[in-house]
Short mmCIF file of N, CA and C in Angstrom, two decimals:
data_model
loop_
_atom_site.label_atom_id
_atom_site.label_comp_id
_atom_site.label_asym_id
_atom_site.label_seq_id
_atom_site.Cartn_x
_atom_site.Cartn_y
_atom_site.Cartn_z
N GLY X 1 125.91 58.46 0.22
CA GLY X 1 126.48 59.51 -1.00
C GLY X 1 128.03 58.75 -1.51
N ARG X 2 128.23 59.13 -2.64
CA ARG X 2 129.66 59.11 -2.96
C ARG X 2 130.58 60.27 -2.77
N ILE X 3 131.81 59.68 -2.19
CA ILE X 3 132.92 60.24 -2.10
C ILE X 3 133.79 60.46 -3.21
N LEU X 4 134.03 61.77 -3.36
CA LEU X 4 134.95 62.01 -4.79
C LEU X 4 135.89 63.15 -4.38
N LYS X 5 137.01 62.55 -4.76
CA LYS X 5 138.24 63.64 -4.69
C LYS X 5 138.67 64.12 -5.81
N PHE X 6 138.83 65.52 -5.73
CA PHE X 6 139.16 66.21 -7.05
C PHE X 6 140.50 67.00 -6.91
N ASN X 7 141.13 67.22 -8.16
CA ASN X 7 142.33 68.11 -7.86
C ASN X 7 141.96 69.03 -9.30
N LYS X 8 141.20 70.09 -9.05
CA LYS X 8 140.59 71.00 -10.04
C LYS X 8 140.82 72.34 -9.65
N PHE X 9 140.72 73.25 -10.62
CA PHE X 9 140.99 74.75 -10.25
C PHE X 9 142.12 74.88 -9.49
N GLY X 10 143.13 74.20 -9.89
CA GLY X 10 144.39 74.13 -8.96
C GLY X 10 144.29 74.00 -7.54
N LYS X 11 143.28 73.11 -7.26
CA LYS X 11 143.07 72.94 -5.48
C LYS X 11 142.61 71.39 -5.53
N ASN X 12 142.83 70.87 -4.48
CA ASN X 12 142.48 69.63 -3.79
C ASN X 12 141.31 69.75 -3.08
N PHE X 13 140.39 69.21 -3.37
CA PHE X 13 138.86 69.11 -2.54
C PHE X 13 138.24 67.90 -2.49
N THR X 14 137.41 67.60 -1.74
CA THR X 14 136.63 66.44 -1.66
C THR X 14 135.23 66.72 -1.54
N VAL X 15 134.43 66.01 -2.24
CA VAL X 15 132.90 66.05 -2.72
C VAL X 15 132.34 65.03 -1.81
N ILE X 16 131.36 65.17 -1.22
CA ILE X 16 130.28 64.06 -0.95
C ILE X 16 128.98 64.52 -1.72
N ASP X 17 128.73 63.60 -2.68
CA ASP X 17 127.69 63.79 -3.31
C ASP X 17 126.36 62.99 -2.94
N ASP X 18 125.46 63.84 -2.51
CA ASP X 18 124.20 63.39 -2.11
C ASP X 18 123.15 64.17 -2.88
N SER X 19 123.44 64.23 -4.20
CA SER X 19 122.74 65.21 -4.95
C SER X 19 121.35 64.64 -5.61
N TYR X 20 120.95 63.76 -5.06
CA TYR X 20 119.58 62.94 -5.61
C TYR X 20 118.69 62.73 -4.79
N ASN X 21 118.92 63.17 -3.60
CA ASN X 21 117.78 62.87 -2.52
C ASN X 21 117.89 63.81 -1.21
N ALA X 22 116.65 64.44 -0.63
CA ALA X 22 116.91 65.25 0.44
C ALA X 22 115.67 65.29 1.07
N ASN X 23 115.52 64.92 2.24
CA ASN X 23 114.67 65.42 3.37
C ASN X 23 115.18 65.84 4.48
N PRO X 24 114.42 66.41 5.62
CA PRO X 24 115.02 66.89 6.44
C PRO X 24 115.96 66.22 7.36
N ASP X 25 115.67 64.69 7.59
CA ASP X 25 116.24 63.76 8.34
C ASP X 25 117.79 63.42 7.30
N SER X 26 117.59 63.23 6.11
CA SER X 26 118.64 62.80 5.35
C SER X 26 119.58 64.04 5.22
N VAL X 27 119.02 65.20 5.32
CA VAL X 27 120.24 66.29 5.33
C VAL X 27 121.09 66.50 6.56
N GLU X 28 120.17 66.37 7.66
CA GLU X 28 120.91 66.25 8.94
C GLU X 28 121.87 65.14 9.09
N ALA X 29 121.49 64.02 8.64
CA ALA X 29 122.68 62.81 8.71
C ALA X 29 123.54 62.84 7.95
N SER X 30 123.53 63.50 6.67
CA SER X 30 124.64 64.09 5.76
C SER X 30 125.50 65.24 6.64
N LEU X 31 125.07 66.00 7.01
CA LEU X 31 125.70 67.05 8.15
C LEU X 31 126.50 66.50 9.06
N ASN X 32 125.74 65.60 9.93
CA ASN X 32 126.37 64.94 11.22
C ASN X 32 127.73 64.10 10.45
N SER X 33 127.41 63.66 9.12
CA SER X 33 128.71 62.71 8.91
C SER X 33 129.96 63.45 8.33
N MET X 34 129.58 64.67 8.34
CA MET X 34 130.75 65.81 7.95
C MET X 34 131.51 65.92 9.07
N SER X 35 131.03 65.49 10.15
CA SER X 35 131.89 66.05 11.39
C SER X 35 132.92 64.78 11.74
N PHE X 36 132.72 63.86 11.26
CA PHE X 36 133.61 62.57 11.41
C PHE X 36 134.57 62.70 10.40
N ARG X 37 134.48 63.55 9.39
CA ARG X 37 135.43 63.58 8.13
C ARG X 37 136.58 64.90 8.58
N ASN X 38 137.59 64.52 8.77
CA ASN X 38 138.53 65.68 8.97
C ASN X 38 139.37 65.95 7.58
N SER X 39 138.81 66.80 6.77
CA SER X 39 139.42 66.83 5.50
C SER X 39 140.60 67.64 5.76
N ASN X 40 141.51 66.99 6.34
CA ASN X 40 142.90 67.90 6.38
C ASN X 40 142.68 69.18 7.06
N ALA X 41 141.76 69.31 7.73
CA ALA X 41 141.44 70.49 8.52
C ALA X 41 141.09 71.71 7.47
N GLY X 42 140.47 71.45 6.48
CA GLY X 42 140.12 72.47 5.46
C GLY X 42 138.67 72.91 5.71
N ARG X 43 137.86 73.54 5.22
CA ARG X 43 136.65 73.92 5.51
C ARG X 43 135.69 73.03 5.64
N LYS X 44 134.72 72.85 6.02
CA LYS X 44 133.25 72.08 5.78
C LYS X 44 132.56 72.94 5.28
N VAL X 45 132.26 72.77 4.05
CA VAL X 45 131.10 73.80 2.99
C VAL X 45 129.77 72.82 2.85
N ALA X 46 128.66 73.30 3.06
CA ALA X 46 127.52 72.69 2.66
C ALA X 46 126.82 73.44 1.53
N ILE X 47 126.48 72.79 0.37
CA ILE X 47 126.22 73.35 -0.81
C ILE X 47 124.58 72.44 -0.81
N LEU X 48 123.42 73.32 -0.28
CA LEU X 48 122.33 72.67 -0.09
C LEU X 48 121.18 73.33 -0.78
N GLY X 49 120.43 72.36 -1.64
CA GLY X 49 119.49 72.97 -2.44
C GLY X 49 118.04 72.48 -1.82
N ASP X 50 117.23 73.39 -2.58
CA ASP X 50 115.79 72.98 -1.82
C ASP X 50 115.24 71.44 -1.73
N MET X 51 114.77 71.16 -0.79
CA MET X 51 113.98 69.90 -0.38
C MET X 51 112.60 70.10 -0.94
N LEU X 52 112.17 69.13 -1.68
CA LEU X 52 110.69 69.42 -2.43
C LEU X 52 109.75 68.72 -1.95
N GLU X 53 108.63 68.96 -2.07
CA GLU X 53 107.37 67.84 -1.69
C GLU X 53 107.24 67.76 -0.10
N LEU X 54 107.63 68.88 0.66
CA LEU X 54 107.46 69.09 2.15
C LEU X 54 106.11 69.43 2.44
N GLY X 55 105.41 69.87 1.44
CA GLY X 55 104.01 70.15 1.77
C GLY X 55 104.13 72.03 2.48
N LYS X 56 103.16 72.18 3.36
CA LYS X 56 102.91 73.41 4.04
C LYS X 56 103.89 73.87 4.61
N ASP X 57 104.65 73.07 5.62
CA ASP X 57 105.66 72.99 6.47
C ASP X 57 107.04 73.38 6.08
N SER X 58 107.11 73.57 4.74
CA SER X 58 108.27 73.28 4.29
C SER X 58 109.52 74.33 4.60
N ILE X 59 108.94 75.62 4.57
CA ILE X 59 109.86 76.66 4.92
C ILE X 59 110.28 76.36 6.46
N LYS X 60 109.34 76.01 7.14
CA LYS X 60 109.74 75.81 8.62
C LYS X 60 110.73 74.63 8.64
N LEU X 61 110.57 73.70 7.91
CA LEU X 61 111.25 72.39 7.89
C LEU X 61 113.01 72.81 7.41
N HIS X 62 112.84 73.57 6.32
CA HIS X 62 114.22 74.04 6.08
C HIS X 62 114.85 74.88 7.08
N MET X 63 114.55 75.81 7.53
CA MET X 63 114.67 76.59 8.66
C MET X 63 115.19 75.97 10.03
N GLU X 64 114.38 74.95 10.06
CA GLU X 64 114.97 73.73 11.28
C GLU X 64 116.48 73.00 11.17
N LEU X 65 117.12 73.24 9.61
CA LEU X 65 118.22 72.52 9.78
C LEU X 65 119.25 73.44 10.40
N LYS X 66 119.21 74.63 10.71
CA LYS X 66 120.04 75.45 11.20
C LYS X 66 120.61 74.98 12.30
N ASP X 67 119.96 74.28 13.31
CA ASP X 67 120.79 73.41 14.55
C ASP X 67 121.75 72.65 13.98
N ALA X 68 121.53 71.59 12.97
CA ALA X 68 122.32 70.69 12.41
C ALA X 68 123.87 71.45 11.80
N LEU X 69 123.40 72.67 11.02
CA LEU X 69 124.57 73.23 10.69
C LEU X 69 125.43 73.81 11.61
N LEU X 70 124.83 74.37 12.81
CA LEU X 70 125.59 74.81 13.88
C LEU X 70 126.48 73.78 14.49
N ARG X 71 125.51 72.72 14.90
CA ARG X 71 126.12 71.78 15.80
C ARG X 71 127.38 71.02 15.16
N ASN X 72 127.29 70.73 13.89
CA ASN X 72 128.16 70.17 13.14
C ASN X 72 129.47 71.24 12.81
N LYS X 73 129.58 72.57 13.00
CA LYS X 73 130.34 73.46 12.86
C LYS X 73 130.71 73.49 11.41
N ILE X 74 129.71 73.82 10.71
CA ILE X 74 129.79 73.70 9.03
C ILE X 74 130.30 75.25 8.97
N ASP X 75 131.44 75.36 8.27
CA ASP X 75 132.28 76.55 7.94
C ASP X 75 131.61 77.50 7.14
N GLY X 76 130.90 77.23 5.97
CA GLY X 76 130.42 77.70 5.05
C GLY X 76 129.16 77.12 4.17
N PHE X 77 128.01 77.98 4.03
CA PHE X 77 126.84 77.44 3.53
C PHE X 77 126.66 78.24 2.16
N ILE X 78 126.14 77.36 1.22
CA ILE X 78 125.94 77.91 0.06
C ILE X 78 124.33 77.40 -0.35
N ALA X 79 123.33 78.39 -0.38
CA ALA X 79 121.99 77.82 -0.43
C ALA X 79 121.52 78.20 -1.81
N ILE X 80 120.70 77.06 -2.41
CA ILE X 80 120.38 77.20 -3.72
C ILE X 80 118.60 76.89 -3.48
N GLY X 81 118.22 77.84 -3.91
CA GLY X 81 116.66 77.87 -4.06
C GLY X 81 115.89 78.76 -3.01
N ASP X 82 114.42 78.90 -3.52
CA ASP X 82 113.73 79.97 -2.33
C ASP X 82 113.60 79.24 -1.00
N HIS X 83 113.52 78.22 -0.85
CA HIS X 83 113.29 77.60 0.54
C HIS X 83 114.44 77.61 1.39
N MET X 84 115.72 76.96 0.78
CA MET X 84 116.87 77.08 1.38
C MET X 84 117.45 78.71 1.73
N LYS X 85 117.01 79.52 0.97
CA LYS X 85 117.20 81.08 1.58
C LYS X 85 116.75 81.29 2.58
N GLU X 86 115.54 80.85 3.00
CA GLU X 86 115.07 81.19 4.24
C GLU X 86 115.80 80.80 5.35
N LEU X 87 116.49 79.45 5.45
CA LEU X 87 117.39 78.95 6.11
C LEU X 87 118.72 79.87 5.99
N TYR X 88 119.31 80.16 5.05
CA TYR X 88 120.52 80.99 4.88
C TYR X 88 120.10 82.32 5.58
N ASN X 89 119.05 82.96 5.32
CA ASN X 89 118.69 84.08 6.27
C ASN X 89 118.98 84.10 7.60
N ILE X 90 118.93 83.08 8.19
CA ILE X 90 118.80 82.97 9.73
C ILE X 90 120.12 82.22 10.36
N ILE X 91 121.03 82.08 9.32
CA ILE X 91 122.14 81.35 10.10
C ILE X 91 123.21 82.72 10.14
N PRO X 92 124.11 82.23 11.34
CA PRO X 92 125.14 83.47 11.48
C PRO X 92 125.71 84.13 10.27
N ASP X 93 126.10 85.33 10.11
CA ASP X 93 127.09 85.89 8.87
C ASP X 93 128.02 85.02 8.82
N SER X 94 128.98 84.54 9.64
CA SER X 94 130.14 83.90 9.66
C SER X 94 130.15 82.62 8.57
N MET X 95 128.76 82.24 8.63
CA MET X 95 128.83 80.65 8.01
C MET X 95 128.06 81.00 6.40
N LYS X 96 127.78 82.18 6.36
CA LYS X 96 127.27 82.62 4.89
C LYS X 96 128.24 82.88 3.68
N ILE X 97 128.15 81.90 2.82
CA ILE X 97 128.91 82.09 1.65
C ILE X 97 128.10 82.92 0.41
N ASP X 98 127.07 82.36 0.06
CA ASP X 98 126.26 82.83 -0.98
C ASP X 98 124.74 82.11 -1.21
N TYR X 99 124.18 82.94 -1.91
CA TYR X 99 122.77 82.05 -1.99
C TYR X 99 122.55 82.13 -3.53
N PHE X 100 121.93 81.31 -4.30
CA PHE X 100 121.55 81.50 -5.49
C PHE X 100 119.92 80.95 -5.75
N LYS X 101 119.36 81.39 -6.73
CA LYS X 101 117.80 81.40 -6.89
C LYS X 101 117.91 79.93 -7.57
N ASN X 102 118.78 79.31 -8.39
CA ASN X 102 118.67 77.95 -8.86
C ASN X 102 120.19 77.66 -9.21
N VAL X 103 120.48 76.48 -9.54
CA VAL X 103 121.73 75.69 -9.62
C VAL X 103 122.38 76.47 -10.97
N ASP X 104 121.76 76.63 -11.96
CA ASP X 104 122.29 77.11 -13.25
C ASP X 104 123.02 78.42 -12.96
N GLU X 105 122.56 79.32 -11.94
CA GLU X 105 123.20 80.48 -11.54
C GLU X 105 124.31 80.20 -11.01
N PHE X 106 124.62 79.07 -10.15
CA PHE X 106 125.79 78.88 -9.41
C PHE X 106 127.05 78.36 -10.37
N ILE X 107 126.55 77.50 -11.26
CA ILE X 107 127.53 76.48 -11.76
C ILE X 107 128.79 77.18 -12.51
N PRO X 108 128.33 78.25 -13.20
CA PRO X 108 129.61 78.95 -13.82
C PRO X 108 130.50 79.62 -12.70
N LEU X 109 130.15 79.68 -11.53
CA LEU X 109 130.82 80.29 -10.51
C LEU X 109 131.64 79.29 -9.50
N ILE X 110 131.39 77.98 -9.78
CA ILE X 110 131.68 77.06 -8.88
C ILE X 110 133.24 77.26 -8.29
N GLU X 111 134.03 77.93 -9.34
CA GLU X 111 135.52 77.73 -9.01
C GLU X 111 136.00 78.89 -8.01
N GLN X 112 135.33 79.89 -8.04
CA GLN X 112 135.64 80.83 -7.16
C GLN X 112 135.23 80.48 -5.54
N TYR X 113 134.32 79.37 -5.40
CA TYR X 113 133.76 79.52 -4.15
C TYR X 113 134.60 78.09 -3.51
N ILE X 114 135.40 77.35 -4.36
CA ILE X 114 136.11 76.38 -3.59
C ILE X 114 137.41 76.93 -3.31
N GLN X 115 137.78 76.39 -1.91
CA GLN X 115 138.98 76.59 -1.58
C GLN X 115 139.87 75.30 -1.42
N GLU X 116 141.30 75.18 -1.28
CA GLU X 116 142.16 74.10 -1.20
C GLU X 116 141.62 73.42 0.23
N ASN X 117 141.60 71.99 -0.12
CA ASN X 117 141.20 71.17 1.05
C ASN X 117 139.89 71.20 1.68
N ASP X 118 139.05 71.92 1.01
CA ASP X 118 137.43 71.94 1.10
C ASP X 118 136.95 70.51 1.45
N LEU X 119 135.98 70.36 2.27
CA LEU X 119 135.05 69.10 2.25
C LEU X 119 133.69 69.71 1.84
N VAL X 120 133.22 69.31 0.66
CA VAL X 120 131.91 70.02 0.19
C VAL X 120 130.96 68.82 0.31
N LEU X 121 129.76 69.29 0.78
CA LEU X 121 128.77 68.24 0.79
C LEU X 121 127.54 68.97 -0.12
N VAL X 122 127.15 68.28 -1.23
CA VAL X 122 126.39 68.62 -2.16
C VAL X 122 124.86 67.70 -1.94
N LYS X 123 123.89 68.41 -1.75
CA LYS X 123 122.76 67.80 -1.41
C LYS X 123 121.35 68.36 -1.79
N SER X 124 120.68 67.95 -2.29
CA SER X 124 119.23 68.36 -2.52
C SER X 124 118.20 67.27 -2.98
N SER X 125 116.76 67.84 -3.12
CA SER X 125 116.22 66.83 -3.78
C SER X 125 116.48 66.83 -5.18
N LYS X 126 115.96 65.79 -6.06
CA LYS X 126 116.65 65.42 -7.38
C LYS X 126 115.99 66.53 -8.22
N GLY X 127 114.85 67.07 -8.18
CA GLY X 127 114.26 68.24 -8.86
C GLY X 127 114.88 69.68 -8.72
N THR X 128 115.65 69.70 -7.68
CA THR X 128 116.45 71.03 -7.53
C THR X 128 117.73 70.97 -8.67
N LYS X 129 118.26 69.74 -8.97
CA LYS X 129 119.29 69.57 -10.30
C LYS X 129 120.50 69.69 -9.51
N THR X 130 121.04 69.58 -8.10
CA THR X 130 122.33 69.71 -7.92
C THR X 130 123.13 68.71 -8.54
N LYS X 131 122.69 67.89 -8.91
CA LYS X 131 123.46 66.77 -9.83
C LYS X 131 124.42 67.60 -10.84
N LYS X 132 123.80 68.35 -11.38
CA LYS X 132 124.53 69.37 -12.46
C LYS X 132 125.74 69.83 -11.89
N ILE X 133 126.00 70.12 -10.61
CA ILE X 133 127.18 70.47 -10.09
C ILE X 133 128.42 69.29 -10.22
N LEU X 134 127.89 68.05 -9.77
CA LEU X 134 128.64 67.32 -10.00
C LEU X 134 129.24 66.88 -11.27
N ASP X 135 128.28 66.92 -12.39
CA ASP X 135 128.37 66.72 -13.89
C ASP X 135 129.45 67.74 -14.26
N ARG X 136 129.57 68.93 -13.76
CA ARG X 136 130.32 69.97 -14.06
C ARG X 136 131.52 69.47 -13.42
N LEU X 137 131.76 69.18 -12.21
CA LEU X 137 133.26 68.81 -11.78
C LEU X 137 133.75 67.67 -12.25
N ILE X 138 132.98 66.81 -12.44
CA ILE X 138 133.37 65.19 -13.04
C ILE X 138 133.83 65.48 -14.43
N ASN X 139 133.08 66.38 -15.41
CA ASN X 139 133.23 66.01 -16.78
C ASN X 139 134.10 67.32 -17.61
N GLU X 140 134.52 68.25 -16.46
CA GLU X 140 135.20 69.41 -17.14
C GLU X 140 136.21 68.98 -17.29
#
């Protein structure tokens, strides 16, 4: 994924853009990579959208990402989509930031969810359209 540094909304933050591809292994790998980036001791925030085309085990496969969130000490999780909501429901409350049905509900509110020095991972299957989050951050 691309690493993008922003100074927006009066805050400095870093985004790992993996908004074009997601399966359980690649999401876990992206979460693992956050462990190695100390973003000036800011929060590690994962914005994860639904992984598509996983078949009948889809919800189970989403929920199994809980271990990777915990192991990599992710500070905050924003879930986008019905299947990520199932993961959101089972993680510790301290890690929950918010859940959105789709990316268009989240985009107008981005500013209020980002804090100074955050390291933010944006990842989903292409069809979940989290690329729109990057488009808004880059083009606004």
